[in-house]
Structure formats: C-alpha cells, structure tokens
Coordinates of C-alpha atoms (C1' of nucleotides) in Angstrom, one line a residue:
Chain A
M1 CA -20.7 33.7 -2.4
A2 CA -18.6 36.2 -0.3
K3 CA -18.3 33.6 2.4
D4 CA -17.3 30.9 0.0
K5 CA -14.7 33.0 -1.2
K6 CA -13.4 33.7 2.3
L7 CA -13.1 29.9 2.9
V8 CA -11.2 29.3 -0.3
E9 CA -8.8 32.1 0.5
A10 CA -7.9 30.6 3.9
I11 CA -6.2 27.4 2.5
T12 CA -4.5 27.3 -0.8
S13 CA -5.8 24.5 -3.1
M14 CA -3.7 21.4 -3.2
D15 CA -3.8 21.5 -7.1
T16 CA -2.7 25.1 -7.2
D17 CA 0.4 24.6 -5.1
F18 CA 0.8 21.6 -3.0
A19 CA 3.7 23.0 -1.0
Q20 CA 1.7 26.2 -0.1
W21 CA -1.3 24.1 0.7
Y22 CA 0.8 22.1 3.1
T23 CA 2.2 25.2 4.9
D24 CA -1.4 26.6 5.1
V25 CA -2.7 23.4 6.6
V26 CA 0.0 23.2 9.1
K27 CA -0.8 26.8 10.5
K28 CA -4.5 26.7 10.0
A29 CA -5.0 23.6 11.9
E30 CA -2.6 25.3 14.5
L31 CA -0.2 22.5 14.6
I32 CA 2.9 24.7 14.8
D33 CA 4.2 28.2 14.6
Y34 CA 7.4 29.3 13.3
S35 CA 9.9 30.4 16.0
S36 CA 12.5 33.0 15.8
V37 CA 15.1 30.2 15.4
K38 CA 15.5 29.2 11.7
G39 CA 14.3 25.7 11.0
C40 CA 12.8 25.1 14.6
M41 CA 9.3 25.2 15.1
V42 CA 6.9 25.7 18.0
I43 CA 4.8 22.7 18.3
K44 CA 1.3 23.8 19.5
P45 CA -1.0 21.8 21.6
A46 CA -2.9 20.6 18.5
G47 CA 0.3 19.2 17.1
Y48 CA 1.7 18.0 20.1
A49 CA -1.3 16.0 21.1
I50 CA -1.0 14.1 17.8
W51 CA 2.6 13.3 18.8
E52 CA 1.7 12.3 22.3
N53 CA -0.9 9.8 20.8
I54 CA 1.8 8.4 18.3
Q55 CA 4.1 8.0 21.3
K56 CA 1.5 6.4 23.5
E57 CA 0.8 3.8 21.0
L58 CA 4.2 3.2 19.7
D59 CA 5.6 3.0 23.3
R60 CA 3.0 0.4 24.1
R61 CA 3.9 -1.7 21.2
F62 CA 7.5 -1.5 21.9
K63 CA 7.1 -2.5 25.3
E64 CA 5.2 -5.6 24.3
T65 CA 8.3 -6.7 22.4
G66 CA 10.4 -6.3 25.5
V67 CA 11.8 -2.9 25.0
E68 CA 12.8 -0.7 27.9
N69 CA 13.2 3.2 27.8
V70 CA 16.1 5.0 28.9
Y71 CA 17.7 8.5 28.5
M72 CA 21.0 9.3 27.1
P73 CA 22.9 12.6 27.3
M74 CA 22.3 15.1 24.6
F75 CA 26.0 15.9 24.1
I76 CA 28.5 13.7 22.3
P77 CA 32.3 14.5 22.7
E78 CA 33.8 14.7 19.2
S79 CA 36.3 11.8 19.9
L80 CA 33.2 9.6 20.5
L81 CA 31.4 10.7 17.4
Q82 CA 34.5 9.8 15.5
K83 CA 34.8 6.1 16.5
E84 CA 32.9 4.6 13.6
K85 CA 34.1 6.1 10.3
D86 CA 31.1 5.8 8.0
H87 CA 28.9 7.2 10.8
V88 CA 30.9 10.4 11.3
E89 CA 31.2 11.0 7.6
G90 CA 27.5 10.7 7.3
F91 CA 26.6 12.9 10.2
A92 CA 29.5 15.5 10.4
P93 CA 28.1 18.0 7.7
E94 CA 24.9 18.4 9.6
V95 CA 26.0 18.5 13.5
A96 CA 25.9 21.4 15.8
W97 CA 28.9 21.9 18.0
V98 CA 29.1 23.1 21.6
T99 CA 32.4 24.9 22.1
H100 CA 32.1 26.7 25.4
G101 CA 31.0 25.8 28.9
G102 CA 29.9 29.2 30.3
L103 CA 32.7 31.5 29.3
N104 CA 35.5 29.0 29.0
P105 CA 36.4 27.1 25.7
L106 CA 36.0 23.3 26.2
Q107 CA 39.0 21.0 26.0
E108 CA 37.1 19.1 23.6
R109 CA 34.1 20.2 21.6
M110 CA 30.9 18.3 21.7
C111 CA 28.0 17.9 19.3
V112 CA 24.4 18.0 20.0
R113 CA 23.2 14.5 19.2
P114 CA 22.1 14.0 15.7
T115 CA 21.3 10.5 16.7
S116 CA 22.6 8.5 19.6
E117 CA 24.4 5.3 18.2
T118 CA 27.8 6.4 19.5
L119 CA 26.3 7.1 23.1
F120 CA 24.6 3.8 23.3
C121 CA 27.6 1.9 22.0
D122 CA 29.8 3.7 24.6
F123 CA 27.4 2.7 27.2
Y124 CA 27.0 -0.8 26.0
A125 CA 30.7 -1.3 26.0
N126 CA 30.7 -1.2 29.7
D127 CA 27.3 -2.5 30.4
I128 CA 27.6 -5.8 28.4
Q129 CA 30.0 -8.4 29.9
S130 CA 28.2 -11.7 29.5
Y131 CA 25.7 -13.6 27.3
R132 CA 23.5 -13.4 30.2
D133 CA 23.4 -9.6 29.6
L134 CA 21.9 -10.1 26.2
P135 CA 19.8 -9.1 24.5
K136 CA 19.7 -5.3 25.4
C137 CA 16.6 -3.6 24.0
Y138 CA 16.7 0.0 24.7
N139 CA 14.6 3.0 23.5
Q140 CA 14.8 6.6 24.2
W141 CA 12.2 9.4 23.5
C142 CA 14.1 12.6 22.9
S143 CA 14.8 15.3 20.4
V144 CA 17.9 15.5 18.0
V145 CA 19.6 18.3 16.2
R146 CA 20.5 18.1 12.4
W147 CA 21.7 21.5 10.9
E148 CA 19.5 21.2 7.9
K149 CA 19.8 23.8 5.0
E150 CA 16.4 23.7 3.9
T151 CA 13.6 23.2 6.3
R152 CA 9.9 22.4 6.5
P153 CA 7.6 22.1 9.3
F154 CA 7.5 18.5 10.6
L155 CA 9.3 17.1 7.3
R156 CA 12.5 18.7 7.9
S157 CA 13.4 20.9 11.0
R158 CA 16.8 21.5 12.7
E159 CA 15.6 20.0 15.8
F160 CA 12.9 17.3 15.9
L161 CA 11.4 14.9 18.1
W162 CA 11.7 11.2 17.7
Q163 CA 12.3 7.7 19.3
E164 CA 15.4 5.8 18.8
G165 CA 15.7 2.3 19.7
H166 CA 19.0 0.6 20.1
T167 CA 19.4 -3.1 20.6
A168 CA 22.4 -5.4 21.1
H169 CA 22.2 -9.2 20.5
A170 CA 24.4 -12.3 20.8
T171 CA 24.0 -13.3 17.3
A172 CA 23.6 -11.9 13.6
E173 CA 20.5 -13.8 13.2
E174 CA 18.9 -12.4 16.4
A175 CA 19.9 -8.9 15.2
E176 CA 18.3 -9.3 11.8
E177 CA 15.3 -10.7 13.4
R178 CA 14.9 -7.7 15.7
T179 CA 15.5 -5.3 12.7
I180 CA 12.6 -7.0 10.7
Q181 CA 10.4 -7.2 13.8
M182 CA 10.6 -3.5 14.3
L183 CA 10.1 -2.5 10.7
N184 CA 7.0 -4.6 10.7
L185 CA 5.9 -3.0 13.9
Y186 CA 6.3 0.4 12.3
A187 CA 4.4 -0.6 9.2
D188 CA 1.5 -2.1 11.2
F189 CA 1.4 1.0 13.4
C190 CA 1.2 3.3 10.2
E191 CA -1.5 1.2 8.6
E192 CA -3.6 0.5 11.7
V193 CA -3.2 3.7 13.5
L194 CA -2.4 6.2 11.0
A195 CA -4.6 4.7 8.3
M196 CA -1.5 5.1 6.0
P197 CA -0.3 2.3 3.8
V198 CA 3.4 1.7 3.3
I199 CA 5.7 -0.1 1.2
R200 CA 8.1 -2.3 3.3
G201 CA 11.5 -2.6 1.9
K202 CA 15.3 -2.6 2.0
K203 CA 17.4 0.4 1.1
T204 CA 20.2 0.2 -1.4
D205 CA 23.8 0.6 -0.2
K206 CA 23.8 4.2 -1.3
E207 CA 20.7 5.0 0.7
K208 CA 21.4 3.0 3.7
F209 CA 22.2 4.6 7.2
A210 CA 25.8 5.8 7.8
G211 CA 27.5 2.9 9.4
A212 CA 24.8 0.3 8.9
E213 CA 25.0 -3.1 7.3
A214 CA 21.5 -3.0 6.2
T215 CA 18.7 -0.5 6.4
Y216 CA 15.1 -1.1 6.0
T217 CA 12.5 1.3 5.4
I218 CA 8.8 2.0 5.2
E219 CA 7.9 4.4 2.3
A220 CA 4.6 6.1 2.2
L221 CA 3.1 8.0 -0.6
M222 CA 2.0 11.4 -0.3
H223 CA -1.1 12.9 -2.1
D224 CA 1.2 14.8 -4.7
G225 CA 2.8 11.4 -5.6
K226 CA 6.0 12.1 -3.7
A227 CA 7.4 9.4 -1.3
L228 CA 8.1 10.0 2.2
Q229 CA 10.5 7.8 4.2
S230 CA 8.3 7.2 7.3
G231 CA 10.4 4.9 9.6
T232 CA 13.7 3.0 9.4
S233 CA 15.2 0.0 11.0
H234 CA 18.9 -0.7 10.8
N235 CA 21.0 -3.9 11.2
F236 CA 24.5 -2.7 12.1
G237 CA 25.9 -6.2 12.3
D238 CA 29.1 -6.1 14.4
G239 CA 30.5 -3.0 12.8
F240 CA 29.9 -0.6 15.7
A241 CA 30.6 -3.3 18.1
K242 CA 34.1 -3.6 16.7
A243 CA 34.5 0.2 16.7
F244 CA 33.5 0.6 20.2
G245 CA 34.7 -2.6 21.6
I246 CA 31.4 -4.1 22.6
Q247 CA 32.2 -7.7 23.6
Y248 CA 30.7 -10.3 25.7
T249 CA 31.8 -13.7 27.0
D250 CA 29.8 -16.4 25.5
R251 CA 28.8 -19.9 27.2
D252 CA 32.1 -21.4 26.0
N253 CA 34.0 -18.5 27.7
K254 CA 34.9 -17.0 24.5
L255 CA 34.9 -13.1 23.8
Q256 CA 32.3 -12.2 21.1
Y257 CA 31.2 -9.1 19.5
V258 CA 27.5 -8.1 19.8
H259 CA 25.3 -7.5 16.8
Q260 CA 23.2 -4.4 17.0
T261 CA 20.3 -2.7 15.6
S262 CA 18.7 0.8 15.6
W263 CA 15.4 2.0 14.6
G264 CA 13.5 5.3 14.8
M265 CA 10.4 7.1 13.9
T266 CA 9.9 10.9 14.1
T267 CA 7.4 13.8 14.2
R268 CA 7.8 13.6 10.5
L269 CA 4.9 11.3 10.8
I270 CA 2.6 14.2 11.5
G271 CA 3.8 15.5 8.1
A272 CA 2.8 12.2 6.6
I273 CA -0.6 12.2 8.2
I274 CA -1.2 15.7 6.8
M275 CA -0.2 14.9 3.2
V276 CA -1.8 11.5 2.9
H277 CA -5.2 12.4 4.3
G278 CA -5.5 16.2 4.1
D279 CA -7.9 18.1 1.7
D280 CA -8.5 21.5 0.6
S281 CA -10.6 22.2 3.8
G282 CA -7.5 21.3 5.9
L283 CA -6.4 18.4 8.1
V284 CA -8.1 15.1 8.1
L285 CA -7.1 12.9 11.2
P286 CA -7.5 9.3 11.5
P287 CA -9.8 8.8 14.5
R288 CA -7.2 6.6 16.4
V289 CA -4.6 9.3 16.5
A290 CA -6.9 12.2 16.7
P291 CA -6.5 14.0 19.9
L292 CA -10.2 15.2 19.6
Q293 CA -12.5 12.7 17.7
V294 CA -15.8 14.6 18.0
M295 CA -16.5 18.2 18.4
V296 CA -20.1 19.2 19.5
I297 CA -21.4 22.2 18.0
P298 CA -24.4 23.8 19.4
I299 CA -26.6 25.9 17.0
Q300 CA -28.4 28.9 18.5
Q301 CA -26.6 28.1 21.7
H302 CA -28.2 31.0 23.5
K303 CA -31.6 29.6 23.4
E304 CA -33.0 27.9 26.4
G305 CA -31.7 24.5 27.0
V306 CA -29.3 23.9 24.0
L307 CA -26.1 24.3 25.8
E308 CA -27.3 22.1 28.7
R309 CA -28.3 19.4 26.2
A310 CA -25.0 19.7 24.3
E311 CA -23.1 19.3 27.6
E312 CA -25.2 16.2 28.2
L313 CA -24.4 14.9 24.9
K314 CA -20.6 15.5 25.4
A315 CA -20.7 14.0 28.7
M316 CA -22.5 10.8 27.2
L317 CA -19.8 10.6 24.6
A318 CA -16.9 11.2 26.9
K319 CA -18.1 8.5 29.4
A320 CA -17.8 6.0 26.4
G321 CA -14.2 6.9 26.2
I322 CA -14.8 9.2 23.1
R323 CA -12.4 12.1 23.1
V324 CA -15.1 14.9 22.6
R325 CA -15.2 18.6 23.3
L326 CA -18.0 21.1 23.1
D327 CA -17.4 24.2 21.2
D328 CA -19.5 26.8 23.2
S329 CA -17.4 29.8 22.1
E330 CA -19.3 32.9 20.9
K331 CA -18.4 32.3 17.3
S332 CA -21.1 31.6 14.7
P333 CA -21.8 28.0 13.8
G334 CA -20.3 28.5 10.3
W335 CA -17.1 29.6 11.9
K336 CA -17.0 26.5 14.1
F337 CA -17.6 24.2 11.2
S338 CA -14.7 25.6 9.5
E339 CA -12.5 25.4 12.3
Q340 CA -13.3 21.9 13.1
E341 CA -12.7 21.1 9.5
M342 CA -9.3 22.7 9.4
R343 CA -8.3 21.0 12.5
G344 CA -9.3 17.6 11.1
I345 CA -11.5 16.5 13.9
P346 CA -13.2 13.3 12.5
I347 CA -16.8 14.0 13.5
R348 CA -18.7 17.0 14.2
V349 CA -22.1 16.8 16.1
E350 CA -24.5 19.5 15.3
L351 CA -27.1 20.2 17.9
G352 CA -29.9 22.9 17.8
P353 CA -33.4 23.5 19.0
K354 CA -35.0 21.7 15.9
D355 CA -32.8 18.6 16.7
I356 CA -33.5 18.8 20.5
E357 CA -37.3 19.0 19.8
A358 CA -37.1 16.0 17.4
G359 CA -34.9 14.0 19.8
K360 CA -32.0 13.8 17.5
C361 CA -28.7 15.4 16.2
V362 CA -26.8 15.7 13.2
L363 CA -23.4 13.9 12.7
V364 CA -21.0 15.1 9.9
R365 CA -17.9 13.0 9.1
R366 CA -14.9 14.9 8.3
D367 CA -13.5 12.6 5.6
T368 CA -16.5 12.6 3.3
R369 CA -18.5 15.5 4.8
E370 CA -21.5 13.1 4.8
K371 CA -24.3 14.2 7.2
I372 CA -26.1 11.6 9.3
E373 CA -29.1 12.1 11.3
C374 CA -29.1 10.2 14.6
T375 CA -31.5 9.9 17.4
L376 CA -30.2 11.2 20.7
D377 CA -30.5 7.7 22.4
K378 CA -28.2 6.1 19.9
V379 CA -25.4 8.6 19.6
T380 CA -22.8 6.9 21.4
E381 CA -22.9 3.6 19.3
T382 CA -23.4 5.4 16.2
V383 CA -20.4 7.6 16.9
E384 CA -18.3 4.7 18.0
E385 CA -19.3 2.8 14.7
L386 CA -18.6 6.0 12.7
L387 CA -15.2 6.5 14.1
D388 CA -14.4 3.0 13.1
N389 CA -15.8 3.4 9.7
I390 CA -13.9 6.7 9.2
Q391 CA -10.7 5.0 10.3
H392 CA -11.0 2.1 7.7
A393 CA -12.4 4.3 4.9
M394 CA -9.4 6.4 5.3
Y395 CA -7.0 3.5 5.0
T396 CA -8.9 2.0 2.0
R397 CA -8.7 5.4 0.3
A398 CA -5.2 5.9 1.0
K399 CA -4.4 2.4 -0.1
A400 CA -6.3 2.9 -3.4
H401 CA -4.3 6.1 -4.0
L402 CA -1.1 4.2 -3.4
E403 CA -1.9 1.4 -5.6
S404 CA -3.2 3.6 -8.5
H405 CA 0.1 5.5 -8.3
I406 CA 2.6 2.7 -8.9
S407 CA 4.0 2.5 -12.5
D408 CA 5.8 -0.5 -13.9
V409 CA 8.4 0.5 -16.5
K410 CA 10.8 -1.6 -18.6
S411 CA 12.8 1.1 -20.5
Y412 CA 14.8 4.1 -19.7
A413 CA 12.5 6.2 -21.9
E414 CA 9.4 4.9 -20.0
F415 CA 11.1 5.6 -16.8
Q416 CA 11.8 9.3 -17.7
D417 CA 8.3 9.7 -18.8
A418 CA 6.9 8.2 -15.7
V419 CA 9.0 10.5 -13.5
E420 CA 7.7 13.5 -15.4
N421 CA 4.0 12.4 -15.9
K422 CA 3.1 9.9 -13.6
P423 CA 3.5 10.9 -9.9
G424 CA 4.0 8.0 -7.6
F425 CA 6.2 5.1 -7.3
I426 CA 7.9 3.6 -10.2
R427 CA 8.8 0.0 -10.3
A428 CA 11.7 -0.9 -12.3
M429 CA 14.6 -3.4 -12.5
W430 CA 18.1 -2.4 -11.2
C431 CA 21.4 -4.1 -11.9
G432 CA 22.8 -3.3 -8.4
S433 CA 25.4 -0.7 -9.5
E434 CA 25.6 2.5 -7.7
E435 CA 26.5 4.2 -11.2
C436 CA 23.1 3.4 -12.5
E437 CA 21.4 4.7 -9.2
I438 CA 23.4 8.0 -9.5
K439 CA 22.6 8.3 -13.2
I440 CA 19.0 8.0 -12.7
K441 CA 19.1 10.6 -9.9
E442 CA 21.1 13.0 -11.9
D443 CA 18.7 12.6 -14.9
T444 CA 15.4 12.5 -13.3
T445 CA 15.7 13.5 -9.6
A446 CA 14.0 10.2 -8.8
T447 CA 15.8 8.0 -6.1
S448 CA 15.7 4.5 -5.2
R449 CA 13.1 4.3 -2.4
C450 CA 13.4 0.7 -1.5
M451 CA 13.6 -2.9 -2.6
P452 CA 10.3 -4.5 -1.4
M453 CA 10.4 -7.2 1.2
K454 CA 7.3 -8.8 -0.2
E455 CA 7.8 -11.2 -3.2
E456 CA 6.8 -9.2 -6.2
E457 CA 6.9 -10.4 -9.7
A458 CA 9.9 -9.0 -11.7
V459 CA 8.9 -6.3 -14.2
A460 CA 11.7 -7.2 -16.5
D461 CA 14.9 -9.0 -16.7
V462 CA 17.2 -6.3 -17.5
C463 CA 18.3 -3.0 -15.7
V464 CA 16.1 -0.2 -16.6
C465 CA 19.2 2.1 -16.7
C466 CA 22.2 0.2 -18.2
G467 CA 20.4 -2.7 -19.8
K468 CA 22.6 -5.4 -18.1
P469 CA 20.9 -8.4 -16.6
A470 CA 19.1 -7.4 -13.3
H471 CA 17.1 -9.2 -10.8
K472 CA 16.5 -6.6 -8.2
L473 CA 13.1 -4.9 -8.3
V474 CA 13.4 -1.4 -7.1
Y475 CA 10.7 1.2 -6.2
W476 CA 11.7 4.6 -7.3
G477 CA 10.3 8.0 -6.9
K478 CA 10.7 11.6 -6.0
A479 CA 10.9 12.0 -2.3
Y480 CA 10.6 14.5 0.5
Chain B
rC1 C1' 25.9 26.8 0.5
rG2 C1' 23.4 29.0 -4.2
rA3 C1' 19.0 31.6 -6.2
rU4 C1' 14.7 34.5 -5.1
rG5 C1' 11.5 37.2 -2.0
rC6 C1' 10.1 39.7 2.4
rG7 C1' 11.2 42.6 7.2
rU8 C1' 5.7 48.7 9.0
rG9 C1' 0.2 47.0 15.6
rG10 C1' -1.3 39.9 16.9
rC11 C1' -1.9 38.5 11.2
rU12 C1' -2.0 40.2 5.9
rC13 C1' -0.3 44.3 3.8
rA14 C1' -0.6 49.9 1.8
rG15 C1' 2.7 54.3 2.4
rC16 C1' 8.9 54.6 0.2
rU17 C1' 9.5 56.5 -6.7
rU18 C1' 8.8 62.7 -5.2
rG19 C1' 11.7 62.9 3.0
rG20 C1' 7.3 66.8 6.7
rU21 C1' 6.4 63.0 12.3
rA22 C1' 1.9 56.3 10.4
rG23 C1' -2.8 53.9 7.6
rA24 C1' -6.4 49.8 6.0
rG25 C1' -8.7 44.9 6.4
rC26 C1' -8.7 41.0 9.5
rG27 C1' -8.0 39.8 14.7
rC28 C1' -8.3 41.6 19.9
rU29 C1' -11.4 44.3 24.4
rG30 C1' -16.5 46.2 26.0
rC31 C1' -21.8 46.7 25.1
rG32 C1' -26.0 45.2 22.2
rU33 C1' -28.4 42.4 18.3
rU34 C1' -27.4 37.6 15.9
rC35 C1' -26.7 31.9 15.4
rG36 C1' -28.3 24.9 10.6
rG37 C1' -21.4 26.8 6.3
rG38 C1' -16.4 31.8 8.4
rA39 C1' -22.9 37.5 11.2
rC40 C1' -23.6 42.8 12.2
rG41 C1' -23.6 47.7 14.8
rC42 C1' -21.5 51.2 18.1
rA43 C1' -17.4 52.3 21.2
rG44 C1' -12.2 51.2 22.3
rA45 C1' -7.0 49.3 22.9
rG46 C1' -2.7 48.5 20.3
rG47 C1' 3.2 50.4 16.2
rU48 C1' 10.6 54.1 19.1
rC49 C1' 8.3 51.2 10.8
rG50 C1' 14.3 44.4 11.8
rC51 C1' 19.0 46.5 13.9
rA52 C1' 23.2 49.9 13.4
rG53 C1' 25.5 53.8 11.4
rG54 C1' 25.2 58.2 7.9
rU55 C1' 22.8 62.4 4.9
rU56 C1' 19.1 66.4 6.4
rC57 C1' 16.2 71.7 10.0
rA58 C1' 13.4 67.0 9.4
rA59 C1' 14.1 59.8 7.6
rA60 C1' 9.4 54.1 7.5
rU61 C1' 10.8 57.0 3.0
rC62 C1' 17.5 58.5 0.5
rC63 C1' 22.7 56.1 1.2
rU64 C1' 26.0 52.3 3.7
rG65 C1' 26.4 48.2 6.5
rU66 C1' 24.2 44.3 9.2
rC67 C1' 20.8 40.7 11.1
rG68 C1' 16.7 37.6 10.6
rC69 C1' 12.8 34.7 8.3
rA70 C1' 10.3 32.3 4.2
rU71 C1' 10.3 29.9 -0.7
rC72 C1' 13.0 27.1 -4.4
rG73 C1' 17.5 24.0 -5.7
rA74 C1' 22.2 20.8 -3.9
rC75 C1' 22.4 17.3 1.1
rC76 C1' 19.4 14.9 4.6
rA77 C1' 14.4 11.5 8.9

RNA sequence: CGAUGCGUGGCUCAGCUUGGUAGAGCGCUGCGUUCGGGACGCAGAGGUCGCAGGUUCAAAUCCUGUCGCAUCGACCA
C-alpha cells in the first residue's frame, strides 16, 4: 500500500488537475527543466530526442517534395519587419528587441525573429529574377522568439524550436497547391508517426496568420477535450510579394509578382503527444517517435548470467534496428518499471533467472500494460510486431476519443451547453460574420478552430449565433 | 498587463507569530544486505535562508525596497 501511495503522489491524476498532470509528466519524464529565464525551458535529452525524431521524419518528407534547407539571420531590422502592414501589427506586440551592439546603441533596432517571412521576402526579392528561378521551396530549422505573457512547457514558451517553410511560385494556383500539399503532409505525419488524428481545415479570417490570404490548420484534440493547433500552412497570395517587390519576368517578358506560402510545425507537437497519449503513470510515446522503443529490465541482475543474457537480448533487438537500452542501474526493478512508464517507453522487457531457465522473457506494453510471455528465440519478431500494434492501437484509441468528443449543435443554447458540459469539438453553422465569432468567444471562451476541408454534411441552415442563413460549417472549441 | 502564490542544502518543505547563530524527508557518496511494481542498514557530504538597505548586542525570523519563478486570466504556435 505504501508503495502504491508513493506512485500516486508522483504524478497528479489527470482527472484531479489536468494542468498539474501535464506539468508533472513533463518533469517526471525528464523532457524539460525550467530555466532561470522566465518562459524559456531547458529541453533535456529525453525531450530533445523526440524533437530530433520529429525533425528527421518531417525533413525527409519535405525533401521528397522538393524542399531544400537554408538558414536565415536571427535578427530583423525594424524597417524590414514593417514592410507588410498586417504582419507587423500581428507580431509587434510580442517581439523582443535588440537595441545595442556591444556598448553602443544601434542606428536601427532589430527584433529577434518571431518568424522569418520578412527575411525570406527580402532575400527572394533579389534572388528571384526569372520564371526559371521558380518555384523556390526553402525551409529552415531554427528557433524563434515571441515574448509571451503566459508560458507553459512546449505549449507556449518565449523561445521555441520549429521549422518554417517559405515558398515562392509563379502562379496563384501553384501556391495554393503547395499550401494544401504541406497541410496534408503535416496531417499525414501526425496520424502516421505521432498516432494523432487531426481535423484538417481552413481558419476564419479572424484567426488567420498576420498577412496571409488564407491559413490552413490541423487541429488535434487533447485528452481534456481542448483543441491544439498543431501545424499551419499559409497561402500569402501576392501580398508579401507586392510589399517587398518580389517580381519575376515571365515567358512573355512581362513582370509578375510571385505567389507565396509558408508553413510551420513546432516543439508544441511534443506537448500534443503528451496530452493525446499520456496517462496517470506518465508519458506514452508512439513507437515511431519514441527515442527508445524498448527498455530491458533485468530482475535479480546480480545473479550469475542475468546481465549477460540481458545484454545478449539487447544486442539482438538492436541488431534488428530496434531502439533499445538495458537498465542495469542499481535501482530496484520496481523503480525501473515506474521510470520506464513515466518516460513512455513503448515496451518493457523483463528478464530474470526464472525466465532464463524457461528460455523466455516477459514483454509489457506501455499503452495497455498487457504482459506477454515470449520465448527468447522469438523476441525480435514479437517486439517488432508489438511495436506496430502499439502504434496502431494508439492511433485507433486517439481517433475514437476524437470522434466521441464532437458535438453537433443547432441552437445557441445548445452551443453554450456543449461548451460547458461536453468537452471537445463543437460542430455548428456560421454565417461568416466576425461579430458572431467575437460574440461566441466572449460568451463562451470557445473559438472557431477551423472550417473542415473534408466535405461534411451541414448541421443546420442558419448561423448558430445570429440565426441568419449560414452555409459554413465550423469546428469550435476551447483551445490551448 | 491583471490576480494569486512561492523564494531556506539537488528536490519538497518545516522553522518566522514570540529575534539568540539552521532542521526533516527524499535525493546524492561509500560499504554491506537486497532485487518479478518506486527495498533496507550503517557511515558521510552538502545551506553566507532570492538580493539590497534598515532596526538590534544579535536577523532566516521585524521594517523598507527590489528581483525572480510558478499558477490562473486577457493575447498568441
């Protein structure tokens, strides 16, 4: 009993306090530490390794579509930031300024990039001359700074890691095509690799990116029923091109403006993984992003031959390309079990003298805690199969959670009731006016998340807020 | 930016009301016994009490100021 109690105290239960649970998991799984700079975090090896896996997989997928990586400066002169009006207005409140170089004040202050549209545009203005230079499909991996007031590990920090893709195209059609292509790439990535189902949709004008013509988003649903914007893809049309003078000469020797896109994903995804898959014992990582897929835990490791057999087992799994480690520390097995669970490692392999004698081992899957006996000669294939099962089971579970947390509402009363009592997405019709959007937000704190791209049947024919005719279906919800 | 809370060994905190020169649990180090759900014994190391002033013979404790962090709201990936 005393032992159980200790376990329970380690991580706050989700149902008791979801926010505290999140913080506990982040720390117990050793993903981050708070730093002495407010709102900035130290990403520890366990957290950074997840990001590296995300990077590796995304980067590969980007390159398959013809994207190349570049690196831009981290400083933006004020004059450059101000070239596109909506863009500055959107970002000015949250940029950090550099005013001095060494001891001397700068002629012009510079902000630390909150995003690099302006830098890419400035560069493209010179780099693009002819239709032969198009399209340009560049991406950069970097960190950006936004001086947030309220910060939370991974979900909102003052500095965060991300990738930002910036493309320039000859035609509006091509730009739109790229915008959608990247949105789908993001969605597929989330579903296939992170086992996280998402709603693909378009943002309303109110919610779109500062300076964009259209913003597309993928919205995921967290365990507590709140939405998390998990990736965005913007079509800029020729707005930035006109502000920055990005023109090319077409085949007919006429000057044309380019059409641009940008798209990004951030370390926030790690927050999403935690809140979609985690449980009261800690993190649960989908095998495909898990830095460690298997932890081998020897029982009575001091006994003759146990560690040797465990090493062999580890080597065998490693040889098959499985990311595996042996926990041969002096901790007790129970400690190691808890540790492996908090860290979300998908499979634990227990190996003790009894197993060795019987020529088997015990596999325990993290997602269901199911224990599986397995003969030692079949470990590799069983583990491979199990990793695959876990990946799919996690997706299926998350998908079921998403689908069972979507409410259709027709009236404003129903809407308010749903916001209060039915955590999750709310599907409701909207007339298209910003007033209704604002009113809904003020009344309920729910915001419009997106208008789904997939054809979906209308819930009603009038706006849920004002009652005027409406044909836009919107997913609403409380969001992080 | 508003509200709230918190700053004392690595962590969580007690001590402050009533001033007298710093404690506990966990963690850490060493040795030994343990090992199938956070084991135990013994011996140790580790703190100018967030910072700066002030009051006092004497300040973690009282006074003034200041800084930082966390949580919750408004804004945002």
